Amino acid sequence: MKNKLNGRDFITIGIFNAIGIVIYMAASFAMATTVIGGFIASGVSFMVAATVYILMAVKVKKKGVFTISGTLLGLIALSGGHLPHAVFAVIGGIICDLIIGNYESKGRMIIGYGTFALADFLGTVIPVILFGTASFVERASKWKMSEARINEALSYFKVSWAVGFGLATFVLACVGAFVATRILKKHFEKAGVI
């Protein structure tokens, strides 16, 4: 396995990320119709998109795949004015690449992917817990959330809830990655795609 990403790898990463981000956004918007759904949106979104991301990673099998993926997610977050979310997405991608290593272990790939999702979640919650609710209230008002719904959401911005939702995010993403590895083995390896 050559270690450096080449032009073909960048094209593959770009195509798979485009598909993964569409799935991620669709699942996120669907989950955000309720307050609790909004807090587990990252986990559900990464669970649903896991097959796309894991197939991409296994096809390329080089360091930097998830760093690039995190950067692309970060650019989308940044375009919406969410700098902390963007920073956490990039950091999550870097940590995911470090955990996965040389792609020898499916377990490490699953844990790395779960960490990637967890970082995405933390990028939306930690800034509110650390720096106050003003930024969330401003964004929620732009989203046309009612005052009652904003107050309900604010009640969950506590460390205890963040730990619980963070754990749920990690587990959901890991379940998605586990299922993805099984799907790849059953269908894509036999077909010679990977």
mmCIF file of C-alpha atoms in Angstrom:
data_model
loop_
_atom_site.group_PDB
_atom_site.id
_atom_site.type_symbol
_atom_site.label_atom_id
_atom_site.label_comp_id
_atom_site.label_asym_id
_atom_site.label_seq_id
_atom_site.Cartn_x
_atom_site.Cartn_y
_atom_site.Cartn_z
ATOM 1 C CA MET A 1 0.000 0.000 0.000
ATOM 2 C CA LYS A 2 1.468 3.340 -1.030
ATOM 3 C CA ASN A 3 1.067 5.953 1.676
ATOM 4 C CA LYS A 4 0.544 9.136 -0.337
ATOM 5 C CA LEU A 5 -2.809 10.182 -1.685
ATOM 6 C CA ASN A 6 -2.859 10.620 -5.463
ATOM 7 C CA GLY A 7 -5.246 12.315 -7.895
ATOM 8 C CA ARG A 8 -7.463 9.261 -8.212
ATOM 9 C CA ASP A 9 -7.725 9.034 -4.419
ATOM 10 C CA PHE A 10 -8.821 12.668 -4.177
ATOM 11 C CA ILE A 11 -11.507 12.053 -6.807
ATOM 12 C CA THR A 12 -12.730 8.957 -4.942
ATOM 13 C CA ILE A 13 -12.772 10.844 -1.632
ATOM 14 C CA GLY A 14 -14.630 13.747 -3.247
ATOM 15 C CA ILE A 15 -17.311 11.544 -4.833
ATOM 16 C CA PHE A 16 -17.915 9.479 -1.710
ATOM 17 C CA ASN A 17 -17.994 12.568 0.488
ATOM 18 C CA ALA A 18 -20.560 14.196 -1.780
ATOM 19 C CA ILE A 19 -22.801 11.138 -1.364
ATOM 20 C CA GLY A 20 -22.052 10.830 2.367
ATOM 21 C CA ILE A 21 -22.744 14.502 3.049
ATOM 22 C CA VAL A 22 -26.104 14.364 1.234
ATOM 23 C CA ILE A 23 -27.104 11.344 3.362
ATOM 24 C CA TYR A 24 -25.750 13.029 6.516
ATOM 25 C CA MET A 25 -27.667 16.267 5.814
ATOM 26 C CA ALA A 26 -30.918 14.474 4.955
ATOM 27 C CA ALA A 27 -30.774 12.384 8.135
ATOM 28 C CA SER A 28 -29.801 15.426 10.234
ATOM 29 C CA PHE A 29 -32.698 17.511 8.938
ATOM 30 C CA ALA A 30 -35.116 14.614 9.498
ATOM 31 C CA MET A 31 -33.880 14.122 13.075
ATOM 32 C CA ALA A 32 -33.916 17.854 13.878
ATOM 33 C CA THR A 33 -37.715 17.936 13.654
ATOM 34 C CA THR A 34 -37.724 17.230 17.401
ATOM 35 C CA VAL A 35 -35.481 18.616 20.155
ATOM 36 C CA ILE A 36 -34.190 15.200 21.263
ATOM 37 C CA GLY A 37 -33.752 14.209 17.621
ATOM 38 C CA GLY A 38 -31.557 17.258 17.128
ATOM 39 C CA PHE A 39 -29.238 16.062 19.877
ATOM 40 C CA ILE A 40 -28.826 12.570 18.407
ATOM 41 C CA ALA A 41 -28.774 13.757 14.784
ATOM 42 C CA SER A 42 -24.988 13.334 14.468
ATOM 43 C CA GLY A 43 -25.122 9.730 15.646
ATOM 44 C CA VAL A 44 -28.052 8.769 13.443
ATOM 45 C CA SER A 45 -26.598 10.629 10.444
ATOM 46 C CA PHE A 46 -23.222 8.920 10.757
ATOM 47 C CA MET A 47 -24.920 5.562 11.328
ATOM 48 C CA VAL A 48 -26.957 5.923 8.119
ATOM 49 C CA ALA A 49 -23.972 7.208 6.092
ATOM 50 C CA ALA A 50 -21.498 4.644 7.495
ATOM 51 C CA THR A 51 -21.498 2.335 4.478
ATOM 52 C CA VAL A 52 -20.506 5.216 2.184
ATOM 53 C CA TYR A 53 -17.693 6.434 4.452
ATOM 54 C CA ILE A 54 -16.346 2.954 5.263
ATOM 55 C CA LEU A 55 -16.429 1.885 1.598
ATOM 56 C CA MET A 56 -14.537 5.074 0.699
ATOM 57 C CA ALA A 57 -11.934 4.408 3.396
ATOM 58 C CA VAL A 58 -11.436 0.770 2.382
ATOM 59 C CA LYS A 59 -11.138 1.668 -1.309
ATOM 60 C CA VAL A 60 -8.479 4.319 -0.671
ATOM 61 C CA LYS A 61 -6.759 2.772 2.410
ATOM 62 C CA LYS A 62 -4.458 5.719 3.028
ATOM 63 C CA LYS A 63 -3.975 8.178 5.852
ATOM 64 C CA GLY A 64 -5.780 11.421 5.315
ATOM 65 C CA VAL A 65 -9.113 10.020 4.099
ATOM 66 C CA PHE A 66 -11.023 11.125 7.198
ATOM 67 C CA THR A 67 -8.975 14.294 7.668
ATOM 68 C CA ILE A 68 -10.193 15.373 4.233
ATOM 69 C CA SER A 69 -13.726 14.199 5.067
ATOM 70 C CA GLY A 70 -13.682 16.189 8.304
ATOM 71 C CA THR A 71 -12.404 19.232 6.455
ATOM 72 C CA LEU A 72 -15.243 18.981 3.932
ATOM 73 C CA LEU A 73 -17.812 18.663 6.737
ATOM 74 C CA GLY A 74 -16.085 21.568 8.461
ATOM 75 C CA LEU A 75 -16.395 23.745 5.359
ATOM 76 C CA ILE A 76 -20.129 23.085 5.276
ATOM 77 C CA ALA A 77 -20.406 23.977 8.980
ATOM 78 C CA LEU A 78 -18.303 27.087 8.381
ATOM 79 C CA SER A 79 -20.562 28.181 5.521
ATOM 80 C CA GLY A 80 -23.386 28.231 8.066
ATOM 81 C CA GLY A 81 -21.317 30.311 10.488
ATOM 82 C CA HIS A 82 -20.498 27.444 12.865
ATOM 83 C CA LEU A 83 -16.745 27.836 13.450
ATOM 84 C CA PRO A 84 -16.499 25.527 16.514
ATOM 85 C CA HIS A 85 -18.380 22.791 14.656
ATOM 86 C CA ALA A 86 -15.980 23.191 11.721
ATOM 87 C CA VAL A 87 -12.925 22.955 13.985
ATOM 88 C CA PHE A 88 -14.237 19.841 15.762
ATOM 89 C CA ALA A 89 -15.059 18.162 12.425
ATOM 90 C CA VAL A 90 -11.465 18.600 11.243
ATOM 91 C CA ILE A 91 -10.039 17.449 14.592
ATOM 92 C CA GLY A 92 -12.362 14.434 14.514
ATOM 93 C CA GLY A 93 -11.121 13.502 11.047
ATOM 94 C CA ILE A 94 -7.482 13.726 12.145
ATOM 95 C CA ILE A 95 -8.108 11.607 15.260
ATOM 96 C CA CYS A 96 -10.067 9.078 13.188
ATOM 97 C CA ASP A 97 -7.135 8.707 10.768
ATOM 98 C CA LEU A 98 -4.749 8.223 13.707
ATOM 99 C CA ILE A 99 -6.956 5.547 15.285
ATOM 100 C CA ILE A 100 -7.484 3.636 12.023
ATOM 101 C CA GLY A 101 -3.762 3.592 11.271
ATOM 102 C CA ASN A 102 -2.895 1.247 8.409
ATOM 103 C CA TYR A 103 -6.389 -0.244 7.893
ATOM 104 C CA GLU A 104 -5.360 -3.646 9.243
ATOM 105 C CA SER A 105 -8.013 -3.730 11.968
ATOM 106 C CA LYS A 106 -11.774 -3.521 11.402
ATOM 107 C CA GLY A 107 -12.185 -2.822 15.117
ATOM 108 C CA ARG A 108 -9.956 0.251 14.867
ATOM 109 C CA MET A 109 -11.883 1.405 11.810
ATOM 110 C CA ILE A 110 -15.163 1.112 13.727
ATOM 111 C CA ILE A 111 -13.801 2.958 16.800
ATOM 112 C CA GLY A 112 -12.184 5.622 14.598
ATOM 113 C CA TYR A 113 -15.445 6.225 12.756
ATOM 114 C CA GLY A 114 -17.334 6.464 16.070
ATOM 115 C CA THR A 115 -14.801 9.045 17.246
ATOM 116 C CA PHE A 116 -15.281 11.002 14.023
ATOM 117 C CA ALA A 117 -19.036 11.179 14.719
ATOM 118 C CA LEU A 118 -18.473 12.054 18.381
ATOM 119 C CA ALA A 119 -16.256 15.008 17.429
ATOM 120 C CA ASP A 120 -18.977 16.248 15.071
ATOM 121 C CA PHE A 121 -21.495 16.121 17.940
ATOM 122 C CA LEU A 122 -19.150 17.813 20.414
ATOM 123 C CA GLY A 123 -18.571 20.667 17.969
ATOM 124 C CA THR A 124 -22.224 21.621 18.275
ATOM 125 C CA VAL A 125 -22.647 21.163 22.035
ATOM 126 C CA ILE A 126 -19.396 22.072 23.824
ATOM 127 C CA PRO A 127 -19.305 25.721 22.680
ATOM 128 C CA VAL A 128 -22.798 26.277 24.118
ATOM 129 C CA ILE A 129 -21.894 24.594 27.419
ATOM 130 C CA LEU A 130 -18.601 26.504 27.749
ATOM 131 C CA PHE A 131 -19.488 29.909 26.358
ATOM 132 C CA GLY A 132 -23.212 30.294 26.983
ATOM 133 C CA THR A 133 -26.428 29.976 25.078
ATOM 134 C CA ALA A 134 -26.479 33.293 23.185
ATOM 135 C CA SER A 135 -25.072 31.823 19.957
ATOM 136 C CA PHE A 136 -27.558 28.943 20.023
ATOM 137 C CA VAL A 137 -30.505 31.251 20.678
ATOM 138 C CA GLU A 138 -29.421 33.472 17.782
ATOM 139 C CA ARG A 139 -29.148 30.496 15.397
ATOM 140 C CA ALA A 140 -32.407 28.971 16.637
ATOM 141 C CA SER A 141 -34.212 32.258 16.021
ATOM 142 C CA LYS A 142 -32.895 32.270 12.438
ATOM 143 C CA TRP A 143 -34.242 28.718 12.071
ATOM 144 C CA LYS A 144 -37.653 30.057 13.182
ATOM 145 C CA MET A 145 -37.757 27.868 16.316
ATOM 146 C CA SER A 146 -40.487 28.813 18.750
ATOM 147 C CA GLU A 147 -39.528 30.231 22.142
ATOM 148 C CA ALA A 148 -40.921 27.121 23.875
ATOM 149 C CA ARG A 149 -38.790 24.838 21.700
ATOM 150 C CA ILE A 150 -35.685 26.977 22.233
ATOM 151 C CA ASN A 151 -36.201 26.769 26.010
ATOM 152 C CA GLU A 152 -36.693 23.002 25.793
ATOM 153 C CA ALA A 153 -33.456 22.648 23.794
ATOM 154 C CA LEU A 154 -31.563 24.850 26.260
ATOM 155 C CA SER A 155 -32.544 22.527 29.115
ATOM 156 C CA TYR A 156 -30.418 19.787 27.503
ATOM 157 C CA PHE A 157 -27.236 21.860 27.243
ATOM 158 C CA LYS A 158 -25.789 20.409 30.440
ATOM 159 C CA VAL A 159 -22.705 18.249 30.936
ATOM 160 C CA SER A 160 -24.765 15.225 32.040
ATOM 161 C CA TRP A 161 -26.944 15.344 28.934
ATOM 162 C CA ALA A 162 -23.932 16.037 26.699
ATOM 163 C CA VAL A 163 -22.220 12.892 28.039
ATOM 164 C CA GLY A 164 -25.343 10.804 27.432
ATOM 165 C CA PHE A 165 -25.986 12.155 23.945
ATOM 166 C CA GLY A 166 -22.264 11.927 23.145
ATOM 167 C CA LEU A 167 -22.200 8.268 24.178
ATOM 168 C CA ALA A 168 -25.316 7.611 22.082
ATOM 169 C CA THR A 169 -23.667 9.324 19.097
ATOM 170 C CA PHE A 170 -20.514 7.234 19.457
ATOM 171 C CA VAL A 171 -22.464 3.969 19.805
ATOM 172 C CA LEU A 172 -24.807 4.693 16.876
ATOM 173 C CA ALA A 173 -21.869 5.537 14.599
ATOM 174 C CA CYS A 174 -19.983 2.408 15.697
ATOM 175 C CA VAL A 175 -23.073 0.272 15.020
ATOM 176 C CA GLY A 176 -23.323 1.839 11.559
ATOM 177 C CA ALA A 177 -19.619 1.186 10.894
ATOM 178 C CA PHE A 178 -19.915 -2.417 12.128
ATOM 179 C CA VAL A 179 -22.883 -3.050 9.842
ATOM 180 C CA ALA A 180 -20.983 -1.344 7.004
ATOM 181 C CA THR A 181 -17.987 -3.682 7.428
ATOM 182 C CA ARG A 182 -20.360 -6.671 7.275
ATOM 183 C CA ILE A 183 -22.063 -5.313 4.144
ATOM 184 C CA LEU A 184 -18.700 -4.680 2.493
ATOM 185 C CA LYS A 185 -17.504 -8.195 3.271
ATOM 186 C CA LYS A 186 -20.726 -9.812 2.089
ATOM 187 C CA HIS A 187 -21.338 -7.813 -1.069
ATOM 188 C CA PHE A 188 -18.446 -5.632 -2.178
ATOM 189 C CA GLU A 189 -15.540 -8.025 -1.509
ATOM 190 C CA LYS A 190 -17.321 -10.861 -3.320
ATOM 191 C CA ALA A 191 -18.058 -8.573 -6.267
ATOM 192 C CA GLY A 192 -14.390 -7.511 -6.385
ATOM 193 C CA VAL A 193 -15.173 -3.838 -5.783
ATOM 194 C CA ILE A 194 -12.702 -3.720 -2.876
#
